[in-house]
PDB file of C-alpha atoms in Angstrom:
ATOM      1  CA  MET A   2     -18.566 -50.941  -7.460  1.00 43.00           C
ATOM      2  CA  ARG A   3     -15.250 -50.564  -6.152  1.00 44.00           C
ATOM      3  CA  LEU A   4     -13.680 -51.338  -9.629  1.00 42.00           C
ATOM      4  CA  LEU A   5     -15.697 -48.887 -11.636  1.00 39.00           C
ATOM      5  CA  TRP A   6     -14.398 -45.930  -8.932  1.00 40.00           C
ATOM      6  CA  VAL A   7     -10.727 -47.293  -9.536  1.00 40.00           C
ATOM      7  CA  PHE A   8     -11.346 -46.770 -13.433  1.00 41.00           C
ATOM      8  CA  VAL A   9     -12.963 -43.377 -13.047  1.00 41.00           C
ATOM      9  CA  VAL A  10     -10.336 -42.424 -10.635  1.00 42.00           C
ATOM     10  CA  GLY A  11      -7.685 -43.643 -13.216  1.00 46.00           C
ATOM     11  CA  ILE A  12      -9.267 -41.871 -15.925  1.00 44.00           C
ATOM     12  CA  ALA A  13      -9.492 -38.713 -14.263  1.00 44.00           C
ATOM     13  CA  ALA A  14      -5.502 -38.747 -13.323  1.00 45.00           C
ATOM     14  CA  PHE A  15      -4.665 -39.718 -16.710  1.00 45.00           C
ATOM     15  CA  GLY A  16      -6.824 -37.052 -18.660  1.00 48.00           C
ATOM     16  CA  CYS A  17      -5.405 -34.252 -16.522  1.00 46.00           C
ATOM     17  CA  LYS A  18      -1.981 -35.169 -16.993  1.00 46.00           C
ATOM     18  CA  ASP A  19       0.069 -32.268 -18.636  1.00 48.00           C
ATOM     19  CA  LYS A  20       0.832 -32.637 -22.496  1.00 49.00           C
ATOM     20  CA  GLN A  21       3.693 -30.113 -22.343  1.00 51.00           C
ATOM     21  CA  PRO A  22       6.286 -30.427 -19.560  1.00 51.00           C
ATOM     22  CA  ALA A  23       5.930 -27.891 -16.679  1.00 52.00           C
ATOM     23  CA  LYS A  24       8.486 -24.533 -17.208  1.00 54.00           C
ATOM     24  CA  SER A  25      10.748 -24.508 -14.345  1.00 50.00           C
ATOM     25  CA  ALA A  26       9.433 -21.682 -11.314  1.00 52.00           C
ATOM     26  CA  ASP A  27      13.156 -20.640 -11.500  1.00 52.00           C
ATOM     27  CA  PRO A  28      14.439 -19.122 -14.638  1.00 53.00           C
ATOM     28  CA  ALA A  29      18.213 -18.899 -15.443  1.00 50.00           C
ATOM     29  CA  PRO A  30      19.480 -15.382 -14.169  1.00 51.00           C
ATOM     30  CA  LYS A  31      19.559 -12.912 -16.755  1.00 52.00           C
ATOM     31  CA  GLY A  32      22.876 -12.631 -18.353  1.00 51.00           C
ATOM     32  CA  THR A  33      23.922 -16.171 -17.959  1.00 48.00           C
ATOM     33  CA  THR A  34      24.354 -18.426 -20.264  1.00 48.00           C
ATOM     34  CA  PRO A  35      24.407 -22.256 -20.287  1.00 50.00           C
ATOM     35  CA  THR A  36      28.314 -24.083 -20.740  1.00 49.00           C
ATOM     36  CA  THR A  37      27.451 -27.389 -21.837  1.00 49.00           C
ATOM     37  CA  PRO A  38      26.215 -27.799 -25.493  1.00 51.00           C
ATOM     38  CA  GLY A  39      23.310 -29.976 -25.918  1.00 50.00           C
ATOM     39  CA  SER A  40      22.370 -30.187 -22.120  1.00 46.00           C
ATOM     40  CA  PRO A  41      18.770 -29.678 -21.084  1.00 48.00           C
ATOM     41  CA  THR A  42      19.937 -26.186 -19.434  1.00 47.00           C
ATOM     42  CA  SER A  43      22.001 -25.350 -22.850  1.00 41.00           C
ATOM     43  CA  ALA A  44      19.064 -23.806 -24.728  1.00 45.00           C
ATOM     44  CA  ALA A  45      19.422 -20.257 -25.434  1.00 46.00           C
ATOM     45  CA  VAL A  46      18.209 -17.981 -22.678  1.00 50.00           C
ATOM     46  CA  SER A  47      14.932 -16.049 -24.256  1.00 51.00           C
ATOM     47  CA  GLN A  48      15.870 -12.300 -24.934  1.00 56.00           C
ATOM     48  CA  PRO A  49      12.917  -9.763 -24.110  1.00 59.00           C
ATOM     49  CA  ARG A  50      11.212  -9.045 -27.386  1.00 55.00           C
ATOM     50  CA  SER A  51      11.577  -5.185 -27.887  1.00 53.00           C
ATOM     51  CA  ALA A  52       8.386  -3.348 -28.709  1.00 55.00           C
ATOM     52  CA  ALA A  53       7.709  -2.586 -32.290  1.00 52.00           C
ATOM     53  CA  PRO A  54       8.511   1.210 -32.910  1.00 50.00           C
ATOM     54  CA  THR A  55       5.634   3.296 -32.914  1.00 57.00           C
ATOM     55  CA  LEU A  56       5.337   7.208 -32.996  1.00 63.00           C
ATOM     56  CA  PRO A  57       4.229   9.350 -30.537  1.00 82.00           C
ATOM     57  CA  ALA A  58       0.460  10.158 -30.768  1.00 82.00           C
ATOM     58  CA  ASP A  59       1.326  13.961 -31.359  1.00 82.00           C
ATOM     59  CA  GLU A  60       3.768  13.043 -33.808  1.00 83.00           C
ATOM     60  CA  LEU A  61       1.397  10.718 -35.818  1.00 83.00           C
ATOM     61  CA  PHE A  62      -1.318  13.121 -35.754  1.00 85.00           C
ATOM     62  CA  ALA A  63       0.517  15.849 -36.777  1.00 85.00           C
ATOM     63  CA  LYS A  64       2.002  13.878 -39.816  1.00 87.00           C
ATOM     64  CA  GLU A  65      -1.483  12.955 -40.844  1.00 85.00           C
ATOM     65  CA  SER A  66      -3.308  14.866 -43.645  1.00 87.00           C
ATOM     66  CA  THR A  67      -6.484  16.736 -43.447  1.00 89.00           C
ATOM     67  CA  ASP A  68      -9.837  15.503 -45.070  1.00 91.00           C
ATOM     68  CA  SER A  69     -11.534  18.581 -45.505  1.00 93.00           C
ATOM     69  CA  GLU A  70     -14.515  16.552 -46.342  1.00 94.00           C
ATOM     70  CA  TRP A  71     -14.495  14.245 -43.424  1.00 93.00           C
ATOM     71  CA  ALA A  72     -13.067  16.683 -40.532  1.00 94.00           C
ATOM     72  CA  PRO A  73     -15.887  18.920 -40.316  1.00 95.00           C
ATOM     73  CA  GLY A  74     -18.582  16.278 -39.716  1.00 94.00           C
ATOM     74  CA  ALA A  75     -16.295  14.489 -37.064  1.00 94.00           C
ATOM     75  CA  GLU A  76     -15.882  17.684 -35.121  1.00 95.00           C
ATOM     76  CA  ARG A  77     -19.539  18.020 -35.114  1.00 95.00           C
ATOM     77  CA  ALA A  78     -20.316  14.560 -33.957  1.00 94.00           C
ATOM     78  CA  VAL A  79     -17.507  14.698 -30.999  1.00 95.00           C
ATOM     79  CA  ARG A  80     -18.902  18.040 -30.197  1.00 95.00           C
ATOM     80  CA  ALA A  81     -22.277  16.697 -29.901  1.00 94.00           C
ATOM     81  CA  VAL A  82     -21.337  13.920 -27.318  1.00 94.00           C
ATOM     82  CA  ALA A  83     -18.843  15.940 -25.665  1.00 94.00           C
ATOM     83  CA  PRO A  84     -18.990  19.763 -25.864  1.00 95.00           C
ATOM     84  CA  GLU A  85     -16.697  20.229 -22.666  1.00 94.00           C
ATOM     85  CA  LEU A  86     -13.855  19.139 -25.068  1.00 95.00           C
ATOM     86  CA  GLU A  87     -11.041  22.067 -25.858  1.00 95.00           C
ATOM     87  CA  ASP A  88      -8.958  22.728 -28.991  1.00 95.00           C
ATOM     88  CA  LEU A  89     -10.615  20.187 -31.169  1.00 96.00           C
ATOM     89  CA  ALA A  90      -9.240  19.283 -34.258  1.00 95.00           C
ATOM     90  CA  CYS A  91      -9.972  16.210 -36.737  1.00 94.00           C
ATOM     91  CA  LYS A  92      -7.659  15.471 -39.620  1.00 94.00           C
ATOM     92  CA  HIS A  93      -8.182  11.973 -41.810  1.00 92.00           C
ATOM     93  CA  ASP A  94      -8.872   9.381 -39.159  1.00 91.00           C
ATOM     94  CA  GLN A  95      -8.418  10.931 -35.889  1.00 93.00           C
ATOM     95  CA  CYS A  96      -9.195  13.952 -33.604  1.00 94.00           C
ATOM     96  CA  ARG A  97      -7.491  15.426 -31.024  1.00 94.00           C
ATOM     97  CA  ALA A  98      -8.722  17.294 -28.166  1.00 96.00           C
ATOM     98  CA  THR A  99      -7.829  18.574 -24.737  1.00 94.00           C
ATOM     99  CA  VAL A 100      -9.511  17.842 -21.563  1.00 94.00           C
ATOM    100  CA  VAL A 101      -9.720  20.296 -18.756  1.00 94.00           C
ATOM    101  CA  ALA A 102     -10.073  19.979 -15.063  1.00 94.00           C
ATOM    102  CA  THR A 103      -9.206  21.768 -12.135  1.00 94.00           C
ATOM    103  CA  ASN A 104      -8.000  18.474 -10.108  1.00 93.00           C
ATOM    104  CA  GLU A 105      -7.350  15.215 -10.463  1.00 91.00           C
ATOM    105  CA  THR A 106     -10.446  13.701  -9.342  1.00 93.00           C
ATOM    106  CA  GLU A 107     -12.031  15.657 -11.762  1.00 94.00           C
ATOM    107  CA  LEU A 108     -10.052  14.939 -14.598  1.00 93.00           C
ATOM    108  CA  MET A 109     -10.383  11.115 -14.267  1.00 93.00           C
ATOM    109  CA  ALA A 110     -14.081  11.417 -13.544  1.00 94.00           C
ATOM    110  CA  ALA A 111     -13.964  13.339 -16.848  1.00 94.00           C
ATOM    111  CA  VAL A 112     -12.145  10.921 -18.972  1.00 93.00           C
ATOM    112  CA  ASP A 113     -13.908   8.120 -17.426  1.00 93.00           C
ATOM    113  CA  LYS A 114     -17.113   9.603 -19.011  1.00 93.00           C
ATOM    114  CA  LEU A 115     -15.698  10.239 -22.363  1.00 92.00           C
ATOM    115  CA  GLN A 116     -14.627   6.486 -22.582  1.00 90.00           C
ATOM    116  CA  THR A 117     -18.402   5.428 -22.534  1.00 89.00           C
ATOM    117  CA  PRO A 118     -20.752   4.660 -25.247  1.00 89.00           C
ATOM    118  CA  GLU A 119     -22.919   7.363 -24.450  1.00 90.00           C
ATOM    119  CA  SER A 120     -19.921   9.868 -25.094  1.00 92.00           C
ATOM    120  CA  LEU A 121     -16.996   9.240 -27.315  1.00 92.00           C
ATOM    121  CA  LEU A 122     -17.391   5.634 -28.304  1.00 88.00           C
ATOM    122  CA  GLY A 123     -20.950   6.213 -29.370  1.00 90.00           C
ATOM    123  CA  VAL A 124     -19.587   8.399 -32.514  1.00 91.00           C
ATOM    124  CA  PRO A 125     -20.145   6.604 -35.417  1.00 88.00           C
ATOM    125  CA  GLU A 126     -16.993   4.661 -36.576  1.00 89.00           C
ATOM    126  CA  ALA A 127     -15.182   5.767 -33.353  1.00 90.00           C
ATOM    127  CA  LYS A 128     -12.664   3.060 -32.871  1.00 91.00           C
ATOM    128  CA  SER A 129     -10.633   3.616 -30.117  1.00 89.00           C
ATOM    129  CA  ILE A 130      -9.396   6.295 -27.478  1.00 91.00           C
ATOM    130  CA  LYS A 131      -5.757   7.246 -26.503  1.00 91.00           C
ATOM    131  CA  LEU A 132      -5.189   9.142 -23.457  1.00 91.00           C
ATOM    132  CA  THR A 133      -2.058  11.170 -22.658  1.00 90.00           C
ATOM    133  CA  GLN A 134      -0.393  11.709 -19.469  1.00 91.00           C
ATOM    134  CA  PRO A 135      -2.036  14.689 -17.773  1.00 92.00           C
ATOM    135  CA  VAL A 136       0.054  17.773 -17.304  1.00 90.00           C
ATOM    136  CA  GLN A 137      -0.476  19.935 -14.270  1.00 91.00           C
ATOM    137  CA  SER A 138      -0.454  23.812 -14.648  1.00 82.00           C
ATOM    138  CA  GLY A 139      -1.202  26.559 -12.495  1.00 83.00           C
ATOM    139  CA  ASN A 140      -4.907  26.342 -13.355  1.00 82.00           C
ATOM    140  CA  GLY A 141      -5.564  22.577 -12.692  1.00 92.00           C
ATOM    141  CA  TYR A 142      -4.839  19.712 -14.912  1.00 94.00           C
ATOM    142  CA  THR A 143      -4.966  18.910 -18.755  1.00 93.00           C
ATOM    143  CA  MET A 144      -4.648  15.612 -20.804  1.00 93.00           C
ATOM    144  CA  THR A 145      -4.882  15.448 -24.538  1.00 93.00           C
ATOM    145  CA  ILE A 146      -7.203  12.582 -26.099  1.00 94.00           C
ATOM    146  CA  TYR A 147      -7.263  11.162 -29.463  1.00 93.00           C
ATOM    147  CA  ILE A 148     -10.032   9.765 -31.183  1.00 93.00           C
ATOM    148  CA  ARG A 149      -9.297   7.116 -33.885  1.00 92.00           C
ATOM    149  CA  PHE A 150     -11.962   6.296 -36.356  1.00 91.00           C
ATOM    150  CA  ASP A 151     -12.313   3.196 -38.646  1.00 89.00           C
ATOM    151  CA  ARG A 152     -12.943   5.077 -42.007  1.00 81.00           C
ATOM    152  CA  GLU A 153     -12.184   1.873 -44.029  1.00 73.00           C
TER     153      GLU A 153
END
């Protein structure tokens, strides 16, 4: 029995061994470079990867052409589940609208409701929703929302 226990513990210890060496918990400070070529510490210091350039949502929407056959139907579908949206406009594969609220709590509740399958995510072909930064005005808060559709 003892031999079996030693055998099981040995297999468990061997099987739990990492296949790759552990990474150092203390990475080299930014901006430092190793001095000895070929040494274990001379590996190139990894530079943070820059984000892929993207257009802001409003510029992307402005550059999109309007599909006069698709847009009216998309607007009706969005209005059917979210009649409270203002300034609704649809183009080729996305719609833009404004959410208006008197305070931050009301705005967040409205936005949470819009992101459910019973609301905007339930519109046929709706793929994603992008929210912009809330803007405070004298009358309350507004937020622009973009609904992207999968039209392929």
